[in-house]
Coordinates of C-alpha atoms and ligand atoms in Angstrom, one line a residue:
M1 CA -0.3 -0.2 0.5
A2 CA 1.2 3.7 -1.0
E3 CA 2.4 5.5 2.3
F4 CA -0.4 7.4 3.8
P5 CA 0.4 11.2 2.1
F6 CA 1.0 13.2 5.1
A7 CA 2.7 10.6 7.4
T8 CA 5.6 11.8 7.1
V9 CA 5.4 15.6 5.6
T10 CA 3.5 18.8 6.5
A11 CA 1.7 21.2 4.2
N12 CA 4.2 23.9 5.4
E13 CA 6.8 21.4 4.1
L14 CA 5.3 21.8 0.8
S15 CA 5.0 24.2 -2.6
F16 CA 1.4 25.0 -3.2
A17 CA 1.2 22.5 -6.4
E18 CA 2.9 19.5 -4.0
R19 CA 0.0 20.4 -1.5
D20 CA -2.8 20.1 -4.4
E21 CA -1.5 16.7 -4.9
R22 CA -0.9 15.7 -1.4
Y23 CA -4.4 16.4 -1.0
R24 CA -5.7 14.8 -3.9
R25 CA -4.1 11.9 -2.8
L26 CA -5.8 12.3 0.8
H27 CA -9.0 12.1 -1.0
D28 CA -8.3 9.1 -2.7
W29 CA -6.7 7.1 0.2
P30 CA -9.2 4.4 1.8
G31 CA -9.8 5.1 5.3
R32 CA -11.1 8.1 6.8
A33 CA -8.8 8.9 9.9
Y34 CA -5.1 8.1 10.3
R35 CA -3.1 7.5 13.7
H36 CA -0.2 9.6 13.2
A37 CA 3.6 9.7 14.5
S38 CA 2.8 12.2 16.8
G39 CA 0.4 10.4 18.6
L40 CA -2.5 12.8 16.8
R41 CA -5.6 10.9 15.2
M42 CA -5.9 12.4 11.4
I43 CA -9.5 13.2 9.6
W44 CA -9.8 15.1 6.6
K45 CA -13.5 14.5 5.3
Y46 CA -15.8 17.0 5.3
D47 CA -18.5 16.1 7.4
D48 CA -16.1 14.5 10.0
V49 CA -14.1 17.9 10.3
R50 CA -17.4 19.7 10.7
E51 CA -18.9 17.4 13.4
V52 CA -15.6 17.6 15.3
L53 CA -14.7 21.0 14.9
D54 CA -18.7 21.4 16.4
A55 CA -17.6 19.5 19.5
G56 CA -21.3 18.9 20.0
S57 CA -21.2 15.6 21.6
P58 CA -20.3 15.6 25.2
A59 CA -17.3 13.1 24.3
I60 CA -16.0 15.5 22.2
T61 CA -13.7 18.6 23.9
P62 CA -11.9 21.2 22.9
A63 CA -9.9 21.3 25.9
N64 CA -6.5 20.3 24.4
A65 CA -6.5 22.9 21.8
L66 CA -3.9 25.2 23.0
E67 CA -1.7 22.3 24.3
P68 CA 1.7 22.3 23.2
L69 CA 2.1 19.7 20.7
V70 CA 5.4 18.1 22.8
G71 CA 3.3 18.4 26.5
Y72 CA 3.9 19.9 29.3
P73 CA 6.0 17.1 30.9
R74 CA 8.7 18.1 28.0
I75 CA 8.7 21.9 29.0
A76 CA 9.2 21.0 32.8
A77 CA 11.7 18.9 31.5
T78 CA 13.7 21.7 30.0
P79 CA 15.7 23.6 32.2
G80 CA 15.9 26.6 30.0
A81 CA 12.4 26.6 30.1
I82 CA 11.4 27.0 34.0
P83 CA 12.8 30.4 34.9
H84 CA 10.5 31.8 32.2
L85 CA 7.4 29.7 32.9
V86 CA 7.7 31.0 36.7
R87 CA 8.1 34.4 35.9
H88 CA 5.6 35.2 33.1
L89 CA 3.1 32.3 33.4
L90 CA 2.9 31.0 37.2
P91 CA -0.1 31.6 38.0
L92 CA -1.3 30.1 35.0
P93 CA -2.6 32.3 32.1
A94 CA -6.9 31.8 32.6
K95 CA -8.7 30.0 29.5
A96 CA -10.7 32.3 27.4
T97 CA -11.1 31.3 24.0
A98 CA -10.1 28.0 22.4
D99 CA -10.0 25.6 25.3
L100 CA -12.3 27.3 27.5
T101 CA -15.1 24.4 28.2
D102 CA -17.2 26.8 30.6
R103 CA -19.8 27.6 28.1
R104 CA -21.2 30.5 29.2
L105 CA -18.2 32.4 29.9
H106 CA -17.3 31.2 26.3
K107 CA -20.0 32.5 25.0
Q108 CA -20.1 35.9 26.9
V109 CA -15.8 36.0 25.6
W110 CA -16.8 35.0 22.2
D111 CA -19.8 37.8 22.1
T112 CA -17.5 40.0 22.9
M113 CA -15.3 39.8 20.1
A114 CA -17.6 38.5 17.2
G115 CA -21.4 38.8 18.8
P116 CA -23.6 41.4 16.5
A117 CA -21.8 44.3 18.2
G118 CA -18.9 42.4 18.4
H119 CA -14.9 44.2 18.8
F120 CA -13.9 42.3 15.8
R121 CA -17.0 42.3 13.8
I122 CA -16.9 44.6 10.4
P123 CA -20.3 46.1 9.5
A124 CA -20.7 46.4 5.8
A125 CA -21.4 50.5 6.3
D126 CA -17.7 50.0 8.0
R127 CA -16.0 48.1 5.6
P128 CA -14.5 51.1 3.6
R129 CA -13.0 52.5 6.5
Q130 CA -11.2 49.1 7.9
A131 CA -10.5 48.5 4.2
A132 CA -8.6 51.9 4.2
A133 CA -6.8 51.5 7.9
M134 CA -5.5 48.1 6.5
T135 CA -4.4 49.9 3.3
A136 CA -2.3 52.2 5.4
H137 CA -0.9 49.0 7.0
F138 CA 0.1 48.0 4.4
H139 CA 2.2 50.9 3.4
A140 CA 3.6 51.6 6.6
A141 CA 4.8 47.9 6.7
L142 CA 6.4 48.3 2.9
R143 CA 8.2 51.3 4.5
E144 CA 9.6 49.3 7.1
L145 CA 11.3 46.6 4.7
P146 CA 14.8 47.6 2.9
A147 CA 13.8 50.7 0.3
G148 CA 15.6 50.8 -3.1
T149 CA 16.2 46.9 -4.3
T150 CA 14.3 45.4 -6.7
E151 CA 13.0 42.5 -4.9
L152 CA 10.6 42.3 -2.8
D153 CA 10.0 40.0 0.5
V154 CA 6.7 39.4 0.3
T155 CA 7.0 36.6 3.6
A156 CA 8.4 39.5 5.7
L157 CA 5.6 42.1 4.2
S158 CA 3.2 40.0 5.2
I159 CA 4.1 39.2 8.7
A160 CA 4.7 42.6 9.4
Y161 CA 1.4 43.9 8.4
A162 CA 0.0 41.1 10.0
T163 CA 1.2 42.2 13.2
R164 CA 0.0 45.8 12.6
V165 CA -3.7 44.5 11.7
T166 CA -4.1 42.2 14.3
G167 CA -2.1 44.2 17.6
S168 CA -4.0 47.4 16.7
A169 CA -7.0 45.6 16.7
V170 CA -6.6 44.5 20.0
G171 CA -5.5 47.7 21.2
L172 CA -1.7 46.6 21.7
P173 CA 0.4 50.0 22.0
E174 CA 2.3 50.9 18.9
R175 CA 6.0 50.6 20.3
E176 CA 5.1 46.6 20.9
W177 CA 3.7 45.6 17.6
Q178 CA 7.2 44.6 15.9
R179 CA 7.5 42.1 18.8
V180 CA 4.2 40.2 18.0
A181 CA 5.0 38.4 15.1
V182 CA 7.6 36.8 17.2
W183 CA 5.3 36.1 20.0
S184 CA 2.6 34.8 17.8
G185 CA 5.3 32.3 16.4
A186 CA 6.3 30.9 19.7
Q187 CA 2.7 30.4 20.3
S188 CA 2.2 28.8 17.1
G189 CA 5.1 26.9 16.9
L190 CA 4.7 24.8 20.5
L191 CA 1.0 24.4 19.0
G192 CA 2.2 22.6 15.7
R193 CA 6.1 21.8 15.8
R194 CA 8.1 19.5 17.4
M195 CA 10.4 21.8 19.3
R196 CA 13.3 20.5 22.1
G197 CA 16.2 22.7 23.8
R198 CA 16.5 26.1 23.2
E199 CA 14.2 26.6 20.9
L200 CA 11.5 25.5 23.1
S201 CA 12.9 27.3 26.2
D202 CA 12.6 30.6 23.8
A203 CA 9.1 29.8 22.5
V204 CA 8.5 29.3 26.5
A205 CA 10.0 33.1 27.1
A206 CA 7.8 34.3 24.1
L207 CA 4.7 33.0 24.6
G208 CA 5.5 34.6 28.6
Q209 CA 6.2 38.0 27.4
L210 CA 2.7 37.7 25.1
F211 CA 1.1 37.1 28.2
T212 CA 2.6 39.9 29.9
V213 CA 2.5 42.6 27.8
S214 CA -1.3 41.7 27.2
G215 CA -2.0 42.3 30.8
R216 CA -0.2 45.9 30.5
A217 CA -2.1 46.4 27.6
V218 CA -5.3 45.7 29.4
D219 CA -4.3 47.7 32.3
H220 CA -3.1 50.7 30.1
N221 CA -6.5 50.8 28.1
L222 CA -8.2 50.6 31.0
R223 CA -6.6 53.2 33.1
S224 CA -6.7 55.4 29.9
G225 CA -10.5 54.8 29.5
T226 CA -9.9 54.2 25.7
V227 CA -12.8 52.9 24.3
G228 CA -11.6 49.3 23.2
F229 CA -11.3 45.9 23.2
A230 CA -10.3 45.8 27.1
T231 CA -13.4 48.3 27.7
R232 CA -15.5 45.6 25.9
L233 CA -14.4 42.9 27.9
R234 CA -14.5 45.2 31.1
D235 CA -18.0 46.4 30.1
A236 CA -19.2 42.7 29.2
G237 CA -18.5 42.1 33.1
I238 CA -15.2 39.5 32.3
P239 CA -12.8 39.4 34.8
R240 CA -9.2 41.2 34.2
R241 CA -7.3 37.6 34.1
V242 CA -10.2 36.1 31.1
A243 CA -9.7 39.4 29.5
V244 CA -5.4 39.2 29.7
S245 CA -6.0 35.3 28.1
A246 CA -8.8 37.1 25.1
V247 CA -6.2 39.9 24.1
A248 CA -3.2 37.3 24.0
N249 CA -5.5 34.3 22.6
S250 CA -6.2 36.9 19.3
L251 CA -2.7 38.4 19.4
A252 CA -1.4 34.7 18.7
A253 CA -4.2 33.8 16.6
G254 CA -3.9 36.3 14.1
V255 CA -0.8 37.0 13.0
H256 CA 0.5 33.6 11.1
T257 CA -3.0 32.6 10.4
V258 CA -3.4 35.7 8.2
S259 CA 0.3 35.8 7.0
G260 CA 0.7 32.4 6.1
S261 CA -2.5 33.0 3.6
I262 CA -1.3 35.5 1.7
Q263 CA 2.6 34.0 1.5
Q264 CA 0.6 30.6 0.5
G265 CA -1.6 32.5 -2.1
V266 CA 0.9 34.7 -3.3
Q267 CA 2.9 31.8 -4.7
R268 CA -0.2 30.5 -6.0
L269 CA -1.3 33.3 -7.9
L270 CA 2.2 33.8 -9.6
S271 CA 2.4 30.8 -11.0
D272 CA 0.0 30.5 -12.7
P273 CA 1.4 31.5 -16.3
G274 CA -2.1 33.0 -17.3
R275 CA -2.5 34.9 -14.0
V276 CA -6.0 35.0 -14.1
W277 CA -6.7 35.2 -10.6
W278 CA -3.9 37.6 -10.2
E279 CA -5.5 39.9 -12.6
L280 CA -8.9 39.7 -11.0
L281 CA -7.5 41.4 -7.9
T282 CA -7.6 44.0 -9.5
D283 CA -11.2 45.0 -8.9
P284 CA -11.9 45.4 -5.5
A285 CA -15.5 43.1 -6.2
T286 CA -13.2 39.9 -8.0
A287 CA -10.6 40.4 -5.5
G288 CA -12.8 39.2 -2.5
Q289 CA -13.7 36.1 -4.6
V290 CA -9.8 35.5 -4.9
A291 CA -9.6 35.9 -1.4
A292 CA -11.7 33.9 0.0
K293 CA -10.3 30.9 -2.6
I294 CA -6.8 31.2 -1.2
L295 CA -8.3 31.0 2.3
Q296 CA -10.1 28.3 1.2
L297 CA -7.2 26.2 -0.4
D298 CA -4.3 27.5 1.3
P299 CA -4.9 28.8 4.6
G300 CA -2.1 29.3 6.8
L301 CA -3.5 27.6 9.6
V302 CA -4.6 24.1 8.3
A303 CA -5.7 21.9 11.3
W304 CA -6.8 22.3 15.2
K305 CA -6.8 20.0 18.0
R306 CA -9.9 18.0 19.5
R307 CA -10.0 15.6 22.3
V308 CA -12.1 12.1 22.2
L309 CA -13.1 11.4 25.5
R310 CA -14.9 8.1 24.9
P311 CA -14.8 6.2 21.5
V312 CA -17.3 7.5 19.4
T313 CA -18.9 6.9 16.0
L314 CA -19.4 10.3 13.9
A315 CA -22.7 10.4 11.5
G316 CA -21.1 9.4 9.0
G317 CA -19.8 6.1 10.0
T318 CA -16.0 6.9 11.1
E319 CA -15.0 5.5 14.1
L320 CA -12.7 7.4 16.7
P321 CA -11.2 5.8 20.1
A322 CA -10.4 8.1 23.0
G323 CA -7.6 10.1 22.4
P324 CA -6.4 14.0 20.8
V325 CA -7.3 14.4 17.2
L326 CA -5.9 16.9 14.2
V327 CA -8.7 18.0 12.4
M328 CA -7.5 18.9 8.8
F329 CA -9.9 21.8 8.2
A330 CA -7.8 22.6 4.9
A331 CA -7.9 19.0 3.9
A332 CA -11.4 19.1 4.2
N333 CA -11.9 22.4 2.1
R334 CA -10.9 20.0 -0.8
D335 CA -12.7 17.0 -0.2
P336 CA -14.7 16.5 -3.4
A337 CA -17.9 15.0 -2.0
A338 CA -18.8 18.7 -0.6
F339 CA -16.7 21.1 -3.5
P340 CA -16.5 19.3 -7.0
D341 CA -14.1 21.0 -8.3
C342 CA -12.4 23.3 -5.8
L343 CA -9.7 25.1 -7.8
S344 CA -12.6 26.4 -9.7
L345 CA -13.6 30.1 -8.9
R346 CA -17.0 29.4 -10.5
R347 CA -18.0 26.3 -8.7
P348 CA -18.2 27.2 -4.9
G349 CA -19.4 24.1 -3.2
K350 CA -20.1 24.1 0.8
M351 CA -18.9 26.5 3.5
P352 CA -15.0 26.4 3.9
L353 CA -14.3 25.2 7.2
T354 CA -11.2 27.4 7.5
F355 CA -12.2 29.3 10.0
G356 CA -13.6 26.3 12.2
F357 CA -17.0 25.2 12.8
G358 CA -19.7 25.8 16.2
A359 CA -19.3 27.6 19.2
H360 CA -15.5 28.4 18.9
I361 CA -15.7 29.6 15.2
C362 CA -13.2 32.1 14.5
P363 CA -14.0 35.7 15.8
G364 CA -11.5 37.1 13.6
K365 CA -13.2 35.9 10.6
Q366 CA -14.2 38.8 8.9
S367 CA -11.2 41.2 9.8
A368 CA -8.6 38.1 8.1
T369 CA -10.5 37.9 5.5
L370 CA -10.5 41.3 4.8
A371 CA -6.7 41.3 5.9
V372 CA -5.9 38.9 2.8
E373 CA -8.2 40.5 0.6
V374 CA -6.5 44.1 0.8
F375 CA -2.8 43.2 0.9
L376 CA -3.4 40.9 -2.3
H377 CA -5.5 43.8 -4.1
Q378 CA -2.2 46.4 -2.8
L379 CA 0.0 43.9 -3.9
R380 CA -1.4 43.4 -7.4
M381 CA -1.8 47.4 -7.6
L382 CA 2.1 48.1 -6.5
L383 CA 4.1 45.3 -8.5
P384 CA 1.7 44.5 -11.1
Q385 CA 4.4 42.4 -13.3
A386 CA 5.6 40.5 -10.4
R387 CA 7.4 37.4 -10.8
L388 CA 8.6 34.9 -8.0
V389 CA 12.2 34.7 -7.3
A390 CA 13.1 30.9 -7.3
A391 CA 13.8 29.6 -3.8
A392 CA 17.6 28.8 -2.4
P393 CA 18.2 25.5 -3.7
G394 CA 17.3 22.9 -0.1
S395 CA 15.7 25.6 1.5
R396 CA 12.5 23.8 2.8
R397 CA 10.6 25.3 5.8
D398 CA 10.0 23.4 9.0
P399 CA 7.2 20.4 9.6
D400 CA 4.3 21.8 11.3
L401 CA 0.8 20.2 11.9
L402 CA -0.8 23.1 12.3
F403 CA 0.6 26.5 10.6
S404 CA 1.6 26.8 7.0
G405 CA 3.2 29.5 5.0
A406 CA 5.9 29.9 2.1
A407 CA 9.1 31.9 1.9
V408 CA 8.0 34.0 -0.9
R409 CA 10.1 36.8 -2.8
V410 CA 8.8 38.4 -5.8
T411 CA 10.7 40.9 -8.6
G412 CA 8.6 43.6 -9.8
D413 CA 9.0 46.2 -12.6
R414 CA 10.3 49.0 -10.5
R415 CA 12.4 49.8 -7.5
L416 CA 10.9 49.9 -4.3
Ligands
HEM1 C1 -6.5 33.3 8.1 C2 -6.9 33.7 9.0 C3 -7.4 33.1 10.8 C4 -7.6 31.8 10.3 C5 -7.7 30.5 9.0 C6 -8.3 31.4 11.7 C7 -9.0 30.4 12.0 C8 -9.3 30.1 12.9 C9 -10.0 28.8 13.4 C10 -10.1 27.5 12.7 C11 -10.4 28.8 14.6 C12 -11.4 28.2 15.7 C13 -10.7 26.7 16.5 C14 -11.9 25.7 17.4 O1 -12.7 25.6 16.4 O2 -11.7 25.7 18.5 C15 -10.0 30.0 15.4 C16 -10.4 30.2 16.5 C17 -10.0 31.8 17.1 N1 -9.2 33.1 16.2 FE1 -8.9 32.5 14.0 N2 -8.1 32.3 12.3 C18 -7.6 33.8 11.5 C19 -7.4 35.1 12.1 C20 -7.8 35.0 13.1 C21 -7.3 36.8 13.8 C22 -7.1 38.1 12.6 C23 -7.5 36.9 14.9 C24 -7.6 37.8 15.9 C25 -8.3 39.3 15.8 C26 -8.2 35.6 15.3 C27 -8.8 35.1 16.7 C28 -9.2 33.6 17.0 C29 -9.7 33.5 18.4 C30 -9.6 34.4 19.7 C31 -10.0 32.3 18.5 C32 -10.8 31.4 19.2 C33 -12.3 31.3 19.4 C34 -12.7 30.7 20.4 O3 -12.7 29.4 20.9 O4 -13.9 31.1 20.9 N3 -8.3 34.5 14.4 N4 -9.8 30.5 14.6

């Protein structure tokens, strides 16, 4: 029997073309679940993924969603990590979002983020203002890159941009924005990568700083009375410890998800010899369709965790034993049973599961979608003739079960 397509590689290590091929083979695979060497059981069929993300059955919980992939015992056994744990992460941060199982408190926090008057929600009338603010972030991030070259590091630009968009959305002071990418990278890495030694202790340090700075930002915003995320959380009656985690979780969640989607999207758009989707970016009406398609096919976050508490049989017949599950929603977004022609812009299929499903659905969905659209549109307007610069031979990204991006450099028709 052929090897399982994601037994030894992750989406993050592949080009978009290799990913297309592996996902196609995945949906031809005879089984519906696979026990990965990490101990996580992988699932990828659209209906299974939706049901497990929804976690509607008491046998399925999101409680492990933010657990580090290497487990807490490995962190506790890493001497370099302990001072950072003690300094920044004790007492342990409160649960506020993805791993919070207290349904009432979770709903309170989620509604403050994305309910009808939620902080991250973008009403249609406010879309032009938000798009203009994101455009300003694009150009500010561009000015921070080395000037006078003909090559543009899209990966660096997308990270600087997503950092600004997310940092400003949660009310982090501007002087801290630059470091958000490092903290967010640490959180993402802890979730999806098998870190050890120095890398692991550095990630714990960065995660700790994320919580410390989030606490400072909440206190500062409450003292100054600036209306924003912190005051909304307070006005909703959410305790400070939970509010700090809501800020930290949102900061960690927004950067590599948005920037990874942009990086992989640019790689796909510029690899098409006809550059059909690239040209559609010129018109805001069709740019939105392209951004939505990129988020379906190439999201910066490809999977999320759940835990099965006792053996369950899903509605479609998939049997899952007790244990942790890797819910591969980017793969589900290509399930032919839900998307007859997933690579076509004209045949949309079901609702992609990029932003999750159910009570924990991503509260940053609207903001992230607009952020990807604005970036791609701005890049197309800046460098209409952009071409991909070939990657250095042998360069490969780290294995990562959750996050996915691409090292993308482009060269344009003018000096930047
Ligand atoms: C392309 C970008 C993004 C993708 C693909 C993405 C994806 C997701 C997914 C799949 C979940 C569900 C987790 C679960 O079911 O437990 C989630 C949750 C979350 N996302 Fe996003 N996200 C993105 C951007 C953002 C942004 C920009 C923010 C903040 C402004 C954000 C904040 C959050 C938070 C706080 C949660 C936890 C929600 C909860 O458990 O109640 N995300 N995201």
